[in-house]
């Protein structure tokens, strides 16, 4: 007789497998961070944000903080999308009050091409995932993540935060071939990073394409959908059935539709300005939908917050929904 007990499947994983769970599983993008006093406490002594990302013990503790406080259905590993340029050899630092600052883009030939070295540089993330998975209840999902190639290229070419995509667009329009080689290299590194995260305890991975908005349709196809589809296929070659969420923030409805049908992700994250009822009725037949409470409604609280939550829940009833924000939690929350 087989006496093996099976562990419960986290609600968020069930939703990504097409089930409808009510009430829907909840987590918040950027749920670990400066709005939490217990995070600020660690931040004071850790030295820097980067040191926190690169310490498996601190990253594990910070990942668990919001789950402990709010009983969210998922933990997202505490790290940053800019670990990929770092792994490729473009140094990153985080200046207080300024945000990320990157060394000058070294050119395609200056980017590291050795996956062994990428893995070595990113190993604190995998160690943190292993530790977190051990400490986390089996009813909670552990989410790994990476920046999508277009968004990473925007930071790598701009060299700093709050990018307006100008540097990446200019580079892409003027050197189409070299830009597509860059996106390809990024897609390889991102796929490897996601595979390694799944192999070290992540149940689900999310691709953040935070700067996907404002691209013409042709470039959205070439620079967002193409590399994302390549990543999804590469990851699933190694990890069959890998559960993946894509977040092409601020894409148009037409672009969201293409993204949902062409990339292969199990779920799309809807940003604050897009309509969740549109997303559920148009895309929700095929894949799960995640979103999309305005992070500022969470600051406002009161009736405005209740109404906004009710609207999302009534749109999502009877569908595969993951309740989340339309962008990250703000520090003032
Ligand atoms: O303490 C501090 O000063 C650091 C603030 C901070 C934090 C808490 C940064 C710097 N990154 C993070 C963690 C982080 N970043 C997570 C952790 C897990 C969680 O969600 O709790 C995640 C998923 C990210 C992803 C990330 N980093 C994105 C994609 C999501 C989004 O917000 O669009 C982006 C664009 C970044 C770059 C980045 N890192 C940090 C800042 C301030 C920024 C944005 C810079 C900018 O363009 O203005």
Short mmCIF file of C-alpha atoms and ligand atoms in Angstrom, two decimals:
data_model
loop_
_atom_site.label_atom_id
_atom_site.label_comp_id
_atom_site.label_asym_id
_atom_site.label_seq_id
_atom_site.Cartn_x
_atom_site.Cartn_y
_atom_site.Cartn_z
CA UNK A 1 0.00 0.00 0.00
CA UNK A 2 1.22 3.45 -0.81
CA UNK A 3 1.27 5.34 2.47
CA UNK A 4 2.57 8.60 1.03
CA UNK A 5 0.52 11.61 2.09
CA UNK A 6 0.11 14.28 -0.52
CA UNK A 7 0.77 17.87 0.47
CA UNK A 8 -2.02 20.40 -0.04
CA UNK A 9 -1.78 22.33 -3.31
CA UNK A 10 -1.52 26.08 -2.66
CA UNK A 11 -4.66 27.93 -3.86
CA UNK A 12 -2.60 30.14 -6.15
CA UNK A 13 -1.16 27.09 -7.90
CA UNK A 14 -4.65 25.64 -8.39
CA UNK A 15 -5.81 28.87 -10.01
CA UNK A 16 -2.85 28.75 -12.40
CA UNK A 17 -3.92 25.24 -13.31
CA UNK A 18 -7.29 26.60 -14.40
CA UNK A 19 -9.35 26.05 -11.24
CA UNK A 20 -11.70 28.61 -9.76
CA UNK A 21 -11.09 29.21 -6.07
CA UNK A 22 -13.34 31.45 -3.99
CA UNK A 23 -12.43 33.69 -2.30
CA UNK A 24 -9.50 34.08 -4.71
CA UNK A 25 -5.91 33.77 -3.49
CA UNK A 26 -4.33 37.12 -2.60
CA UNK A 27 -0.81 38.50 -2.75
CA UNK A 28 0.53 41.97 -3.54
CA UNK A 29 3.32 42.96 -5.89
CA UNK A 30 6.18 44.40 -3.84
CA UNK A 31 4.56 43.05 -0.68
CA UNK A 32 7.95 43.02 1.05
CA UNK A 33 9.48 46.44 1.41
CA UNK A 34 9.65 49.84 2.93
CA UNK A 35 5.98 50.18 3.97
CA UNK A 36 6.67 47.50 6.61
CA UNK A 37 8.29 48.64 9.88
CA UNK A 38 9.91 45.22 10.31
CA UNK A 39 11.54 45.64 6.86
CA UNK A 40 12.83 49.12 7.74
CA UNK A 41 14.27 47.69 10.93
CA UNK A 42 16.40 45.19 8.99
CA UNK A 43 17.22 47.78 6.33
CA UNK A 44 18.77 50.05 9.01
CA UNK A 45 21.43 47.54 9.94
CA UNK A 46 21.91 45.66 6.67
CA UNK A 47 24.00 48.36 5.00
CA UNK A 48 22.25 48.43 1.65
CA UNK A 49 19.30 47.10 -0.29
CA UNK A 50 21.70 45.07 -2.44
CA UNK A 51 23.29 43.48 0.63
CA UNK A 52 19.80 42.39 1.69
CA UNK A 53 19.13 40.82 -1.72
CA UNK A 54 22.45 38.98 -1.66
CA UNK A 55 22.15 37.62 1.89
CA UNK A 56 20.07 34.40 1.81
CA UNK A 57 19.23 34.73 5.53
CA UNK A 58 18.03 38.33 5.27
CA UNK A 59 16.20 37.70 1.98
CA UNK A 60 14.42 34.71 3.54
CA UNK A 61 13.35 36.70 6.59
CA UNK A 62 12.13 39.66 4.50
CA UNK A 63 10.23 37.35 2.14
CA UNK A 64 8.36 35.85 5.09
CA UNK A 65 7.52 39.16 6.81
CA UNK A 66 4.39 40.12 4.81
CA UNK A 67 3.05 36.55 4.89
CA UNK A 68 3.41 36.48 8.65
CA UNK A 69 1.73 39.85 9.11
CA UNK A 70 -1.10 39.52 6.55
CA UNK A 71 -1.41 35.76 5.92
CA UNK A 72 -1.12 36.29 2.15
CA UNK A 73 -1.56 33.19 -0.02
CA UNK A 74 1.87 33.57 -1.58
CA UNK A 75 5.36 34.77 -0.77
CA UNK A 76 7.46 36.41 -3.49
CA UNK A 77 11.17 35.96 -3.06
CA UNK A 78 12.90 39.15 -1.95
CA UNK A 79 15.26 40.09 -4.78
CA UNK A 80 15.23 42.54 -7.69
CA UNK A 81 14.85 42.42 -11.45
CA UNK A 82 18.29 44.08 -11.79
CA UNK A 83 20.14 40.94 -10.63
CA UNK A 84 20.17 39.92 -14.31
CA UNK A 85 22.31 42.84 -15.58
CA UNK A 86 24.55 42.18 -12.56
CA UNK A 87 24.86 38.48 -13.52
CA UNK A 88 25.78 39.55 -17.08
CA UNK A 89 28.53 41.80 -15.76
CA UNK A 90 26.89 45.26 -15.79
CA UNK A 91 27.32 46.43 -12.20
CA UNK A 92 24.29 47.84 -10.35
CA UNK A 93 24.11 49.88 -7.18
CA UNK A 94 21.18 51.37 -5.32
CA UNK A 95 21.65 54.97 -4.14
CA UNK A 96 19.40 56.17 -1.33
CA UNK A 97 16.79 58.56 -2.64
CA UNK A 98 17.81 57.92 -6.27
CA UNK A 99 17.18 54.21 -6.82
CA UNK A 100 19.15 51.93 -9.11
CA UNK A 101 22.24 53.20 -10.91
CA UNK A 102 23.93 50.94 -13.48
CA UNK A 103 27.41 51.10 -14.98
CA UNK A 104 27.51 52.06 -18.63
CA UNK A 105 26.08 49.40 -20.98
CA UNK A 106 29.14 47.37 -21.99
CA UNK A 107 27.85 46.50 -25.49
CA UNK A 108 26.69 43.07 -26.62
CA UNK A 109 30.22 41.68 -26.70
CA UNK A 110 30.85 42.91 -23.17
CA UNK A 111 27.99 40.84 -21.73
CA UNK A 112 28.88 37.65 -19.90
CA UNK A 113 27.88 34.56 -21.87
CA UNK A 114 28.79 31.83 -19.39
CA UNK A 115 25.70 30.36 -17.68
CA UNK A 116 27.99 28.85 -15.03
CA UNK A 117 29.02 32.34 -13.98
CA UNK A 118 25.43 33.65 -14.10
CA UNK A 119 24.41 30.84 -11.77
CA UNK A 120 27.28 31.50 -9.41
CA UNK A 121 26.45 35.22 -9.18
CA UNK A 122 22.76 34.49 -8.64
CA UNK A 123 23.26 31.65 -6.17
CA UNK A 124 22.17 33.69 -3.09
CA UNK A 125 18.69 33.91 -4.67
CA UNK A 126 18.48 30.13 -5.03
CA UNK A 127 19.69 29.59 -1.50
CA UNK A 128 17.07 32.04 -0.21
CA UNK A 129 14.36 30.19 -2.16
CA UNK A 130 15.36 26.87 -0.62
CA UNK A 131 15.35 28.32 2.88
CA UNK A 132 12.04 30.12 2.32
CA UNK A 133 10.32 27.05 0.92
CA UNK A 134 11.35 25.13 4.03
CA UNK A 135 10.01 27.81 6.36
CA UNK A 136 6.77 28.46 4.44
CA UNK A 137 3.56 26.52 5.00
CA UNK A 138 2.75 24.08 2.20
CA UNK A 139 -0.59 25.89 1.71
CA UNK A 140 1.31 28.99 0.52
CA UNK A 141 2.84 29.39 -2.92
CA UNK A 142 6.40 30.63 -3.33
CA UNK A 143 6.83 32.94 -6.32
CA UNK A 144 10.13 33.47 -8.12
CA UNK A 145 10.49 36.25 -10.68
CA UNK A 146 12.60 38.05 -13.23
CA UNK A 147 12.39 41.22 -15.29
CA UNK A 148 11.40 40.63 -18.90
CA UNK A 149 14.06 41.39 -21.55
CA UNK A 150 12.51 44.65 -22.83
CA UNK A 151 12.24 46.14 -19.31
CA UNK A 152 15.76 44.97 -18.43
CA UNK A 153 17.12 46.48 -21.65
CA UNK A 154 15.40 49.77 -20.75
CA UNK A 155 17.33 49.90 -17.44
CA UNK A 156 20.59 48.68 -18.98
CA UNK A 157 20.57 51.32 -21.71
CA UNK A 158 19.18 54.18 -19.61
CA UNK A 159 21.58 53.36 -16.76
CA UNK A 160 19.17 54.39 -14.02
CA UNK A 161 15.68 54.03 -12.56
CA UNK A 162 12.39 55.70 -13.56
CA UNK A 163 13.25 55.06 -17.16
CA UNK A 164 11.14 56.63 -19.90
CA UNK A 165 12.23 53.95 -22.41
CA UNK A 166 13.81 56.61 -24.62
CA UNK A 167 17.31 55.13 -24.58
CA UNK A 168 16.09 51.60 -25.31
CA UNK A 169 13.69 52.74 -28.05
CA UNK A 170 16.36 54.86 -29.70
CA UNK A 171 18.84 52.00 -29.58
CA UNK A 172 16.23 49.53 -30.85
CA UNK A 173 15.12 51.72 -33.76
CA UNK A 174 18.67 52.62 -34.79
CA UNK A 175 20.31 49.19 -34.35
CA UNK A 176 17.49 46.70 -34.79
CA UNK A 177 19.74 43.69 -35.21
CA UNK A 178 22.04 44.39 -32.33
CA UNK A 179 19.04 45.17 -30.14
CA UNK A 180 17.47 41.86 -30.98
CA UNK A 181 20.74 40.10 -30.13
CA UNK A 182 20.67 41.87 -26.75
CA UNK A 183 17.05 40.81 -26.13
CA UNK A 184 17.98 37.26 -27.08
CA UNK A 185 20.88 37.15 -24.65
CA UNK A 186 18.59 38.56 -21.96
CA UNK A 187 15.95 35.96 -22.79
CA UNK A 188 18.56 33.21 -22.32
CA UNK A 189 19.69 34.59 -18.98
CA UNK A 190 16.12 35.20 -17.77
CA UNK A 191 15.01 31.69 -18.80
CA UNK A 192 17.98 30.18 -16.95
CA UNK A 193 17.24 32.28 -13.86
CA UNK A 194 13.58 31.19 -13.87
CA UNK A 195 14.52 27.52 -14.36
CA UNK A 196 17.00 27.67 -11.48
CA UNK A 197 14.39 29.35 -9.27
CA UNK A 198 11.85 26.61 -10.09
CA UNK A 199 14.50 23.98 -9.34
CA UNK A 200 15.23 25.55 -5.95
CA UNK A 201 11.73 25.80 -4.53
CA UNK A 202 9.68 28.34 -6.49
CA UNK A 203 6.19 26.99 -7.30
CA UNK A 204 5.41 29.76 -9.77
CA UNK A 205 7.41 32.45 -11.60
CA UNK A 206 6.35 35.92 -12.69
CA UNK A 207 7.87 37.98 -15.50
CA UNK A 208 7.73 41.71 -14.79
CA UNK A 209 7.56 43.79 -17.99
CA UNK A 210 7.05 47.03 -16.10
CA UNK A 211 7.91 49.24 -19.09
CA UNK A 212 5.86 47.38 -21.71
CA UNK A 213 3.46 50.34 -22.08
CA UNK A 214 3.87 52.90 -24.86
CA UNK A 215 5.32 50.62 -27.53
CA UNK A 216 3.85 50.62 -31.05
CA UNK A 217 2.24 47.26 -31.94
CA UNK A 218 5.13 46.11 -34.16
CA UNK A 219 7.72 46.73 -31.44
CA UNK A 220 5.44 45.22 -28.80
CA UNK A 221 5.43 42.03 -30.88
CA UNK A 222 9.19 42.08 -31.53
CA UNK A 223 10.47 43.27 -28.18
CA UNK A 224 7.86 42.03 -25.67
CA UNK A 225 5.95 39.07 -27.10
CA UNK A 226 8.82 37.42 -29.01
CA UNK A 227 11.33 37.28 -26.14
CA UNK A 228 8.58 36.34 -23.64
CA UNK A 229 7.37 33.45 -25.82
CA UNK A 230 10.97 32.26 -26.14
CA UNK A 231 11.44 32.35 -22.37
CA UNK A 232 8.21 30.44 -21.70
CA UNK A 233 9.14 27.74 -24.24
CA UNK A 234 12.73 27.43 -22.92
CA UNK A 235 11.57 27.15 -19.31
CA UNK A 236 8.93 24.53 -20.15
CA UNK A 237 11.49 22.47 -22.11
CA UNK A 238 13.39 22.00 -18.85
CA UNK A 239 10.51 22.25 -16.36
CA UNK A 240 7.44 20.79 -18.06
CA UNK A 241 4.23 22.42 -16.89
CA UNK A 242 6.05 25.37 -15.29
CA UNK A 243 3.45 27.87 -14.06
CA UNK A 244 4.13 31.35 -15.31
CA UNK A 245 2.52 34.76 -14.81
CA UNK A 246 3.28 37.60 -17.24
CA UNK A 247 2.80 41.26 -16.40
CA UNK A 248 3.05 43.52 -19.47
CA UNK A 249 2.22 46.67 -17.51
CA UNK A 250 0.28 49.39 -19.34
CA UNK A 251 -0.01 47.48 -22.61
CA UNK A 252 -3.08 48.31 -24.73
CA UNK A 253 -6.06 45.94 -24.80
CA UNK A 254 -5.08 44.72 -28.24
CA UNK A 255 -1.55 44.07 -27.01
CA UNK A 256 -2.81 42.28 -23.89
CA UNK A 257 -4.89 40.05 -26.14
CA UNK A 258 -1.87 39.13 -28.28
CA UNK A 259 0.26 38.63 -25.17
CA UNK A 260 -2.33 36.26 -23.66
CA UNK A 261 -2.66 34.21 -26.84
CA UNK A 262 0.94 34.18 -28.11
CA UNK A 263 3.32 33.90 -25.14
CA UNK A 264 2.13 30.72 -23.43
CA UNK A 265 1.87 32.20 -19.91
CA UNK A 266 -0.79 30.69 -17.58
CA UNK A 267 -1.90 34.05 -16.25
CA UNK A 268 -1.65 37.73 -17.14
CA UNK A 269 -1.32 40.51 -14.60
CA UNK A 270 -3.60 43.46 -15.36
CA UNK A 271 -2.34 46.94 -14.49
CA UNK A 272 -4.35 49.56 -12.62
CA UNK A 273 -5.52 51.51 -15.68
CA UNK A 274 -6.83 48.52 -17.59
CA UNK A 275 -10.30 47.10 -16.99
CA UNK A 276 -10.40 43.86 -15.03
CA UNK A 277 -13.92 43.06 -16.26
CA UNK A 278 -12.73 43.51 -19.84
CA UNK A 279 -9.74 41.26 -19.10
CA UNK A 280 -11.87 38.57 -17.52
CA UNK A 281 -14.47 38.53 -20.26
CA UNK A 282 -11.94 38.71 -23.11
CA UNK A 283 -8.87 36.82 -21.88
CA UNK A 284 -10.26 34.93 -18.89
CA UNK A 285 -11.71 32.05 -20.90
CA UNK A 286 -8.18 30.98 -21.82
CA UNK A 287 -6.00 31.86 -18.86
CA UNK A 288 -6.06 33.10 -15.27
CA UNK A 289 -6.23 36.83 -14.55
CA UNK A 290 -4.30 38.66 -11.82
CA UNK A 291 -4.99 42.17 -10.58
CA UNK A 292 -5.63 44.99 -10.32
CA UNK A 293 -6.40 47.14 -7.29
CA UNK A 294 -5.00 50.67 -7.52
CA UNK A 295 -2.09 50.86 -5.00
CA UNK A 296 -3.32 54.35 -4.11
CA UNK A 297 -6.77 53.02 -3.14
CA UNK A 298 -4.89 50.87 -0.64
CA UNK A 299 -3.43 54.04 0.85
CA UNK A 300 -6.80 55.83 0.85
CA UNK A 301 -8.64 52.98 2.61
CA UNK A 302 -12.28 53.41 3.68
CA UNK A 303 -15.23 53.17 1.30
CA UNK A 304 -13.13 53.86 -1.77
CA UNK A 305 -11.01 50.81 -1.01
CA UNK A 306 -14.02 48.61 -0.22
CA UNK A 307 -15.74 49.64 -3.46
CA UNK A 308 -12.62 49.02 -5.53
CA UNK A 309 -12.19 45.56 -4.01
CA UNK A 310 -15.87 44.73 -4.55
CA UNK A 311 -15.62 45.68 -8.23
CA UNK A 312 -12.69 43.31 -8.78
CA UNK A 313 -14.39 40.48 -6.90
CA UNK A 314 -17.67 40.83 -8.75
CA UNK A 315 -15.86 40.90 -12.09
CA UNK A 316 -13.85 37.81 -11.17
CA UNK A 317 -16.52 35.61 -9.63
CA UNK A 318 -16.71 32.28 -11.43
CA UNK A 319 -13.32 32.77 -13.11
CA UNK A 320 -9.70 31.92 -12.36
CA UNK A 321 -8.70 35.08 -10.47
CA UNK A 322 -5.66 35.99 -8.38
CA UNK A 323 -6.34 39.11 -6.36
CA UNK A 324 -3.44 41.58 -6.51
CA UNK A 325 -2.61 45.22 -7.09
CA UNK A 326 -2.27 46.82 -10.52
CA UNK A 327 1.33 47.76 -9.61
CA UNK A 328 3.58 47.53 -6.55
CA UNK A 329 2.68 48.53 -2.98
CA UNK A 330 3.78 52.12 -2.30
CA UNK A 331 6.01 53.04 0.58
CA UNK A 332 3.36 55.32 2.18
CA UNK A 333 0.86 52.45 2.53
O1 LIG B 1 14.72 49.41 0.57
C1 LIG B 1 14.90 49.97 -0.53
O2 LIG B 1 15.27 51.14 -0.65
C2 LIG B 1 14.73 49.18 -1.78
C3 LIG B 1 13.42 49.33 -2.45
C4 LIG B 1 13.26 48.11 -3.33
C5 LIG B 1 12.62 46.91 -2.98
C6 LIG B 1 11.94 46.57 -1.70
C7 LIG B 1 13.80 47.93 -4.62
C8 LIG B 1 14.64 48.87 -5.37
N1 LIG B 1 13.47 46.65 -5.07
C9 LIG B 1 12.76 46.01 -4.10
C10 LIG B 1 12.31 44.60 -4.11
C11 LIG B 1 11.64 44.10 -5.32
N2 LIG B 1 11.74 44.60 -6.58
C12 LIG B 1 10.82 42.96 -5.36
C13 LIG B 1 10.70 42.06 -4.14
C14 LIG B 1 9.61 41.23 -3.85
C15 LIG B 1 8.30 41.89 -3.54
O3 LIG B 1 7.50 42.11 -4.47
O4 LIG B 1 8.01 42.10 -2.36
C16 LIG B 1 10.35 42.84 -6.67
C17 LIG B 1 9.38 41.81 -7.24
C18 LIG B 1 10.95 43.87 -7.43
C19 LIG B 1 10.78 44.02 -8.87
C20 LIG B 1 11.25 45.28 -9.52
N3 LIG B 1 12.39 46.00 -9.28
C21 LIG B 1 10.56 45.88 -10.61
C22 LIG B 1 9.32 45.31 -11.24
C23 LIG B 1 8.09 45.71 -10.53
C24 LIG B 1 7.71 47.16 -10.64
O5 LIG B 1 7.62 47.79 -9.58
O6 LIG B 1 7.48 47.63 -11.75
C25 LIG B 1 11.31 47.01 -10.99
C26 LIG B 1 10.97 47.98 -12.09
C27 LIG B 1 12.46 47.07 -10.15
C28 LIG B 1 13.56 48.08 -10.21
C29 LIG B 1 13.68 48.79 -8.92
N4 LIG B 1 14.24 48.25 -7.81
C30 LIG B 1 14.17 49.14 -6.76
C31 LIG B 1 13.53 50.31 -7.24
C32 LIG B 1 13.29 51.54 -6.44
C33 LIG B 1 13.19 50.06 -8.59
C34 LIG B 1 12.41 50.98 -9.51
C35 LIG B 1 13.29 52.01 -10.06
C36 LIG B 1 12.56 52.93 -11.00
O7 LIG B 1 12.52 52.64 -12.18
O8 LIG B 1 12.06 53.96 -10.53
#
